[in-house]
Amino acid sequence: MIFLRRQMPLLITMITGLIFAGQYYVPHPASEQLLTSATKWLQIIGGFALVLGVTSLFQVHAAKIRRKEAGWGYSMVLYAGMLGTMAVGWWANGKESVEGVSTAFGWVYNFMMVPLQGTMFAILAFFIASAAYRSFRARSREAAVLLIAAVIVMMGRVPLGEYLVPISGDISQWILNVLNASVRRAILIGVSLGAVALSFKIIFGVERSYLGGGKE
Amino acid sequence: MRSLAAALLAERRVSARRGWEGENRELFEHPVEMNVVMGPMISNRGRRWDLFRLVIFIYACLAGLVPSLGWAEGMLLRPANVQAFDTPNDGGESLTVNWAPGPLDSPDARYQVLLGDAGATDAASLKVIAEFPAQTRLVKDLKGPWWTRTAERNWHQFVIRNGKGVALKDGTAYTVTVAVLKGEERMVGPLLQAAPTPNWFNWNLVNNLVLTLIFGGVVFFSIAQAKRRDIFLRRIPGLDAVDEAIGRATELGKPILYLTGAHDMSDPSTIAAAVILGRVAKKTAAYETELLVPHRDPITMAVCQEITKQAYLEAGKPDLFKEDSNFFITSDQFSYTAAVDGIMLRKQPAANFFMGSYFAEALLLTETGASTGAIQIAGTDSDHQLPFFVTTCDYTLIGEELYAASAYLSREPVQLGTLRGQDIGKAMILSVIAIGILLATLGVATQAAWPQYFLDFFKDVK
Amino acid sequence: MSFAERMLKIDRRIIFVVIALCTLLPLLYPVGLPIKISQEVRGVYDHIESLPERSVILLSLDFDPASKPELYPQAVAILRHAFKKNLRVVAMTLWVSGTGMADELLTKVANESGKQRGADYVFLGWSPGGTAVIINMGQDLYNAFPSDYGSKPTKGQPVLEGVNSLKDVTYAVSLGAGNPGVEAWYVFGKDKYKFELGGGCTGVMAPGLYPLLRSGQINGLIGGLRGAAEYESLIGQKGRAVAGMDAQSATHVAIIVLVALCNMFYFTLRRQARQQGSQS
């Protein structure tokens, strides 16, 4: 059992890790075919994983309803929404429209999901303003530099800003193209090295805490 | 003399327009090497004039002037040194043609690449698959590194690939050639045979492999070093605050909310977030504080369940572990955000951890968290969301600090050694950047050509 | 509590009202300020402009309804341009929740341009797997999408003539609101299968994609509503994005004013604290 829980996953990780790291350097169609097969396996496993997720969701909310926890009514809404959408989805064969005519599933999509998602994204504008007002203060020299750069970019990215301060457009382009791009590259180099190092550790079994285990 | 030689040979040159039409009507007479010389003799002009030209021509041949006369200015010649072969370092179904630059490579001249079945002896049976200005498609303009170049930098190169009217099959031979056009004239090169085959190694990427192996070697060497002696680790305030955050939640009797980001387990940032979760869970188990981990990916949820379980076992509190502390919400971005915001407002966690990758939901989550007064610690490699995290969270781990977090929290030699390896890797990259800047500046300042060789070397090796 | 202190702790709902007004009023009473075209947007426009007729352009609409305000106008502008140039359009999405919207938008613009489904354009729909779909398309497009969104077999459709995989696509544009999006199309698509790639994204994501732009990994970038407005101006068909720019202008200026005010109050407080400190 310990072999199945500890050594076996590490062995699979090492073998597949090395094979697919090597695959990048092999242009032969056989290697490409291997990659395609693996991605298909991932899609299949992903599909089954969704069952795992939905089961967890059902269990958590069933427990809430059973125990009448605070906000259990929301759990009922979740059940109704999920089962209702699944039912109309099956009824409409997963299509939002058939030959230009909206199905029941399409109605749910267009008149419930689209406005709800749009609302969530629109909140971002309000939150950006409130966060900026609350936190964007020139507490130090670095913060002041950040503040000035942000104001220039905000001015330069809209017609009114360019109209009021014509040079703001060019300066904001320069900030985005030169300062922003170079700093992001620096972060990317660090992130990439970290990711490569982590990958090495995982492939060779040095890092194994992601398997849910401590030291041997 | 030169203009005379040109006039002598001009008669045999086939007009491009005429030749192309002739090809279409299967009347095209492709040039034959020997006839280039004999061509003037079969002119339609008067016999006396022909005789005169023949005498002059023989005289020129005897005097050894033909090469210089033949390659005269304004004269169209067959593409020279044409080579056709299987494209190296690829997955097959592709051929490469190289040929030497011609003396008449000017903006008004054009090259055509012709392709046909194996065994074709007549250029008329070949199909024109590409046509381009004569000064383009040079080896030096291609992106490949120098070690896989198949011709001189100033040579022409064209890669024939499948698609757009071309259907090459591996293992099947094809006839390939190049023609040059200028004005009304057209000259076709020798007909060559080549068969595409797939390759087992892409030598264009050997630099990548070598650098990765060197970096891997450095990482493992550093791990070995770290096992033998202590390695200094600079303070990461965000991680120092983890204990403070958990302590505060314990004092207030409120839960801790931990998010693992938008990506699945194939992303290093999610793995790093899961690893940090293990350390955080161990502490929450020790302090007996409630832990809530809502997920966007079911596989990440399953993995994190195991990690949390193990952490509670290691803390000696397996009875406190709850299976549903890790739970799935939805993989949809804003539905997940709405649900987590709801949890924040209802359960009022004392500490919120945002680890992993995030998109537009970042500010919606952190601003809601800030409004509940929770202590917030973020760690992300999503550089585009960093401004929002920095503005709304108490501490933010930027980029690779997320990967360094597990080393910082555990202080294990393996983790510390990896960090040292990363630093060495960064130092190497920085050195090359610094040398490159110096060389580029020197090149511009002194107008010397030699710095460019080094810069080209770096460019190819990168 | 001093005035500055009270202002710094202002109810955030007041800020929300200010932002709501700054968005709503310009939409009701548009001004129509001129829009300057950036090089990033021109990169995408010029490339499409340079393509010969009947070239294949792949448009991956990798966003969901949440990002509709910014990315929908971008998609409309690109589609109008592609149809005007008589290019063959292969559209798809990597975001399941964006499928219906993508189909609706494509059908609308195609009808407006008088284009035929199957002959001038095709909507492949969505396939599970995220980035894996890009890899599969690079191998064999018909394997990745055996049928289009309308369940018609993809093989044999005139619009896909001569297109077997991503290698046969002349130009690809990903309009991405996250992952998978522009970056995924570069890493798993362009880098492996060598086609020209352009990108479009939300305004928040745009600065993050500049390194890709500067290194030539993408040949153009349409960033947010501003990018969409620039593209609409370039094709001479002003639409939703241009109309929205006034609202965005007002909102940006409002945020700048708010930040300036908050700093003013912050420094007033700091000065007061210092004065009190020196007195005691």
CSV table of C-alpha atoms in Angstrom, one decimal, chain A:
chain,number,residue,atom,x,y,z
A,1,MET,CA,0.0,0.0,0.0
A,2,ILE,CA,2.8,2.4,0.9
A,3,PHE,CA,4.3,1.7,-2.5
A,4,LEU,CA,1.0,2.6,-4.2
A,5,ARG,CA,0.6,5.8,-2.2
A,6,ARG,CA,4.2,7.0,-2.1
A,7,GLN,CA,6.6,5.4,-4.6
A,8,MET,CA,4.2,4.7,-7.5
A,9,PRO,CA,3.0,8.4,-7.9
A,10,LEU,CA,6.6,9.6,-7.7
A,11,LEU,CA,7.7,7.0,-10.3
A,12,ILE,CA,4.8,8.0,-12.6
A,13,THR,CA,5.7,11.7,-12.1
A,14,MET,CA,9.4,11.1,-12.9
A,15,ILE,CA,8.8,8.9,-16.0
A,16,THR,CA,6.1,11.1,-17.6
A,17,GLY,CA,8.0,14.3,-16.5
A,18,LEU,CA,11.1,13.2,-18.3
A,19,ILE,CA,9.3,11.9,-21.3
A,20,PHE,CA,7.4,15.1,-21.9
A,21,ALA,CA,10.4,17.3,-21.1
A,22,GLY,CA,12.2,15.3,-23.8
A,23,GLN,CA,9.2,15.5,-26.1
A,24,TYR,CA,9.8,19.2,-26.6
A,25,TYR,CA,13.1,18.5,-28.3
A,26,VAL,CA,11.8,15.7,-30.6
A,27,PRO,CA,10.0,17.0,-33.7
A,28,HIS,CA,9.1,13.5,-35.1
A,29,PRO,CA,5.4,12.9,-35.6
A,30,ALA,CA,5.5,10.0,-33.1
A,31,SER,CA,6.5,12.5,-30.4
A,32,GLU,CA,3.7,14.9,-31.5
A,33,GLN,CA,1.3,12.0,-31.4
A,34,LEU,CA,2.4,11.2,-27.9
A,35,LEU,CA,1.7,14.7,-26.8
A,36,THR,CA,-1.8,14.7,-28.5
A,37,SER,CA,-2.7,11.4,-26.8
A,38,ALA,CA,-1.5,12.8,-23.4
A,39,THR,CA,-3.6,16.0,-23.8
A,40,LYS,CA,-6.6,13.8,-24.7
A,41,TRP,CA,-6.0,11.8,-21.5
A,42,LEU,CA,-5.9,15.1,-19.6
A,43,GLN,CA,-9.2,16.1,-21.1
A,44,ILE,CA,-10.8,12.8,-20.1
A,45,ILE,CA,-9.4,12.9,-16.6
A,46,GLY,CA,-10.5,16.6,-16.4
A,47,GLY,CA,-14.1,15.4,-17.2
A,48,PHE,CA,-14.1,12.9,-14.5
A,49,ALA,CA,-12.6,15.4,-12.1
A,50,LEU,CA,-15.6,17.6,-12.6
A,51,VAL,CA,-17.7,14.8,-11.2
A,52,LEU,CA,-15.5,15.0,-8.1
A,53,GLY,CA,-16.0,18.7,-7.9
A,54,VAL,CA,-19.8,18.6,-8.3
A,55,THR,CA,-20.0,15.8,-5.7
A,56,SER,CA,-18.1,18.0,-3.2
A,57,LEU,CA,-20.4,20.9,-4.0
A,58,PHE,CA,-23.5,18.8,-3.5
A,59,GLN,CA,-22.2,17.4,-0.2
A,60,VAL,CA,-21.1,20.7,1.3
A,61,HIS,CA,-24.4,22.4,0.6
A,62,ALA,CA,-26.5,19.3,1.5
A,63,ALA,CA,-24.8,19.4,4.9
A,64,LYS,CA,-25.6,23.1,5.3
A,65,ILE,CA,-29.3,22.5,4.4
A,66,ARG,CA,-29.5,19.5,6.8
A,67,ARG,CA,-28.0,21.4,9.7
A,68,LYS,CA,-29.9,24.6,8.8
A,69,GLU,CA,-26.7,26.6,9.0
A,70,ALA,CA,-26.7,30.3,8.6
A,71,GLY,CA,-27.4,31.1,5.0
A,72,TRP,CA,-28.8,27.7,4.1
A,73,GLY,CA,-31.3,29.3,1.9
A,74,TYR,CA,-28.5,30.2,-0.5
A,75,SER,CA,-27.6,26.6,-0.7
A,76,MET,CA,-31.2,25.9,-1.8
A,77,VAL,CA,-30.8,28.6,-4.5
A,78,LEU,CA,-27.6,26.8,-5.6
A,79,TYR,CA,-29.4,23.4,-5.9
A,80,ALA,CA,-32.3,25.0,-7.8
A,81,GLY,CA,-30.0,26.9,-10.1
A,82,MET,CA,-27.8,23.9,-10.8
A,83,LEU,CA,-30.5,21.3,-11.4
A,84,GLY,CA,-32.6,23.8,-13.4
A,85,THR,CA,-29.8,24.7,-15.7
A,86,MET,CA,-28.8,21.1,-16.1
A,87,ALA,CA,-32.4,20.2,-17.0
A,88,VAL,CA,-32.8,22.9,-19.7
A,89,GLY,CA,-29.3,22.2,-20.9
A,90,TRP,CA,-30.2,18.6,-21.6
A,91,TRP,CA,-33.5,19.6,-23.1
A,92,ALA,CA,-31.8,22.0,-25.5
A,93,ASN,CA,-29.0,19.5,-26.2
A,94,GLY,CA,-26.5,22.0,-24.9
A,95,LYS,CA,-27.2,24.6,-27.6
A,96,GLU,CA,-28.1,28.2,-26.9
A,97,SER,CA,-29.7,28.6,-30.3
A,98,VAL,CA,-30.9,26.3,-33.1
A,99,GLU,CA,-30.9,28.0,-36.5
A,100,GLY,CA,-31.0,31.4,-35.0
A,101,VAL,CA,-33.9,30.6,-32.6
A,102,SER,CA,-32.9,30.8,-28.9
A,103,THR,CA,-33.5,27.7,-26.8
A,104,ALA,CA,-34.5,27.6,-23.1
A,105,PHE,CA,-30.8,27.1,-22.3
A,106,GLY,CA,-30.0,30.1,-24.5
A,107,TRP,CA,-32.5,32.1,-22.5
A,108,VAL,CA,-30.8,31.1,-19.2
A,109,TYR,CA,-27.5,32.0,-20.9
A,110,ASN,CA,-28.5,35.4,-22.4
A,111,PHE,CA,-30.8,36.7,-19.7
A,112,MET,CA,-29.2,35.3,-16.5
A,113,MET,CA,-25.6,34.4,-17.0
A,114,VAL,CA,-24.6,37.3,-19.3
A,115,PRO,CA,-26.0,40.1,-17.1
A,116,LEU,CA,-24.8,38.5,-13.9
A,117,GLN,CA,-21.3,38.0,-15.2
A,118,GLY,CA,-21.4,41.6,-16.6
A,119,THR,CA,-22.4,42.9,-13.2
A,120,MET,CA,-19.5,41.1,-11.5
A,121,PHE,CA,-17.0,42.5,-13.9
A,122,ALA,CA,-18.5,46.0,-13.8
A,123,ILE,CA,-18.1,46.1,-10.0
A,124,LEU,CA,-14.4,46.1,-10.8
A,125,ALA,CA,-14.5,49.8,-11.9
A,126,PHE,CA,-16.1,50.8,-8.6
A,127,PHE,CA,-13.6,48.7,-6.6
A,128,ILE,CA,-10.7,50.2,-8.4
A,129,ALA,CA,-11.9,53.7,-7.5
A,130,SER,CA,-12.5,52.8,-3.9
A,131,ALA,CA,-9.2,50.9,-3.5
A,132,ALA,CA,-7.3,53.8,-5.2
A,133,TYR,CA,-8.9,56.4,-2.9
A,134,ARG,CA,-8.2,54.3,0.2
A,135,SER,CA,-4.7,53.1,-0.5
A,136,PHE,CA,-3.0,55.1,-3.2
A,137,ARG,CA,-1.1,57.4,-1.0
A,138,ALA,CA,2.4,58.8,-1.5
A,139,ARG,CA,3.6,57.4,1.9
A,140,SER,CA,7.2,57.0,0.6
A,141,ARG,CA,9.3,58.2,-2.3
A,142,GLU,CA,8.7,54.9,-4.1
A,143,ALA,CA,5.0,55.2,-3.6
A,144,ALA,CA,5.1,58.8,-5.0
A,145,VAL,CA,6.9,57.6,-8.1
A,146,LEU,CA,4.3,54.9,-8.6
A,147,LEU,CA,1.5,57.4,-8.1
A,148,ILE,CA,2.9,59.8,-10.6
A,149,ALA,CA,3.4,57.0,-13.2
A,150,ALA,CA,-0.2,55.8,-12.6
A,151,VAL,CA,-1.7,59.2,-13.1
A,152,ILE,CA,0.3,59.8,-16.3
A,153,VAL,CA,-0.8,56.4,-17.7
A,154,MET,CA,-4.4,57.0,-16.7
A,155,MET,CA,-4.3,60.3,-18.5
A,156,GLY,CA,-2.5,59.0,-21.5
A,157,ARG,CA,-4.9,56.1,-22.1
A,158,VAL,CA,-8.0,58.2,-22.6
A,159,PRO,CA,-8.9,60.8,-25.2
A,160,LEU,CA,-9.8,63.4,-22.5
A,161,GLY,CA,-6.4,63.0,-20.8
A,162,GLU,CA,-4.6,63.4,-24.1
A,163,TYR,CA,-6.7,66.4,-24.9
A,164,LEU,CA,-6.0,68.1,-21.5
A,165,VAL,CA,-2.3,67.1,-21.4
A,166,PRO,CA,-1.3,66.3,-25.0
A,167,ILE,CA,2.1,64.9,-24.1
A,168,SER,CA,0.6,62.4,-21.6
A,169,GLY,CA,-0.1,59.9,-24.5
A,170,ASP,CA,3.5,59.7,-25.6
A,171,ILE,CA,4.8,59.5,-22.0
A,172,SER,CA,2.3,56.8,-21.1
A,173,GLN,CA,3.4,54.8,-24.2
A,174,TRP,CA,7.0,55.1,-23.1
A,175,ILE,CA,6.2,54.1,-19.6
A,176,LEU,CA,4.3,51.0,-20.8
A,177,ASN,CA,6.8,50.1,-23.5
A,178,VAL,CA,10.1,50.7,-21.7
A,179,LEU,CA,9.7,50.8,-17.9
A,180,ASN,CA,6.7,48.5,-17.6
A,181,ALA,CA,7.9,45.9,-20.1
A,182,SER,CA,11.4,45.7,-18.6
A,183,VAL,CA,10.2,45.3,-15.0
A,184,ARG,CA,7.8,42.7,-16.1
A,185,ARG,CA,10.5,40.8,-17.9
A,186,ALA,CA,12.6,40.9,-14.7
A,187,ILE,CA,9.7,39.4,-12.8
A,188,LEU,CA,9.1,36.9,-15.6
A,189,ILE,CA,12.8,35.8,-15.5
A,190,GLY,CA,12.5,35.2,-11.8
A,191,VAL,CA,9.2,33.4,-12.1
A,192,SER,CA,10.5,31.2,-14.9
A,193,LEU,CA,13.6,30.2,-13.0
A,194,GLY,CA,11.4,29.4,-10.0
A,195,ALA,CA,9.1,27.3,-12.2
A,196,VAL,CA,12.0,25.4,-13.8
A,197,ALA,CA,13.6,24.7,-10.4
A,198,LEU,CA,10.2,23.5,-9.0
A,199,SER,CA,9.7,21.3,-12.1
A,200,PHE,CA,13.1,19.7,-11.6
A,201,LYS,CA,12.4,19.1,-7.9
A,202,ILE,CA,9.0,17.5,-8.8
A,203,ILE,CA,10.3,15.4,-11.6
A,204,PHE,CA,13.1,14.0,-9.5
A,205,GLY,CA,11.0,13.5,-6.4
A,206,VAL,CA,12.8,16.1,-4.3
A,207,GLU,CA,9.6,18.1,-3.8
A,208,ARG,CA,6.8,15.7,-2.8
A,209,SER,CA,4.6,17.7,-0.4
A,210,TYR,CA,2.1,18.3,-3.3
A,211,LEU,CA,1.3,14.6,-3.0
A,212,GLY,CA,-0.1,15.2,0.5
A,213,GLY,CA,2.8,13.6,2.3
A,214,GLY,CA,5.5,14.7,4.7
A,215,LYS,CA,8.9,13.3,4.9
A,216,GLU,CA,9.5,9.6,4.4
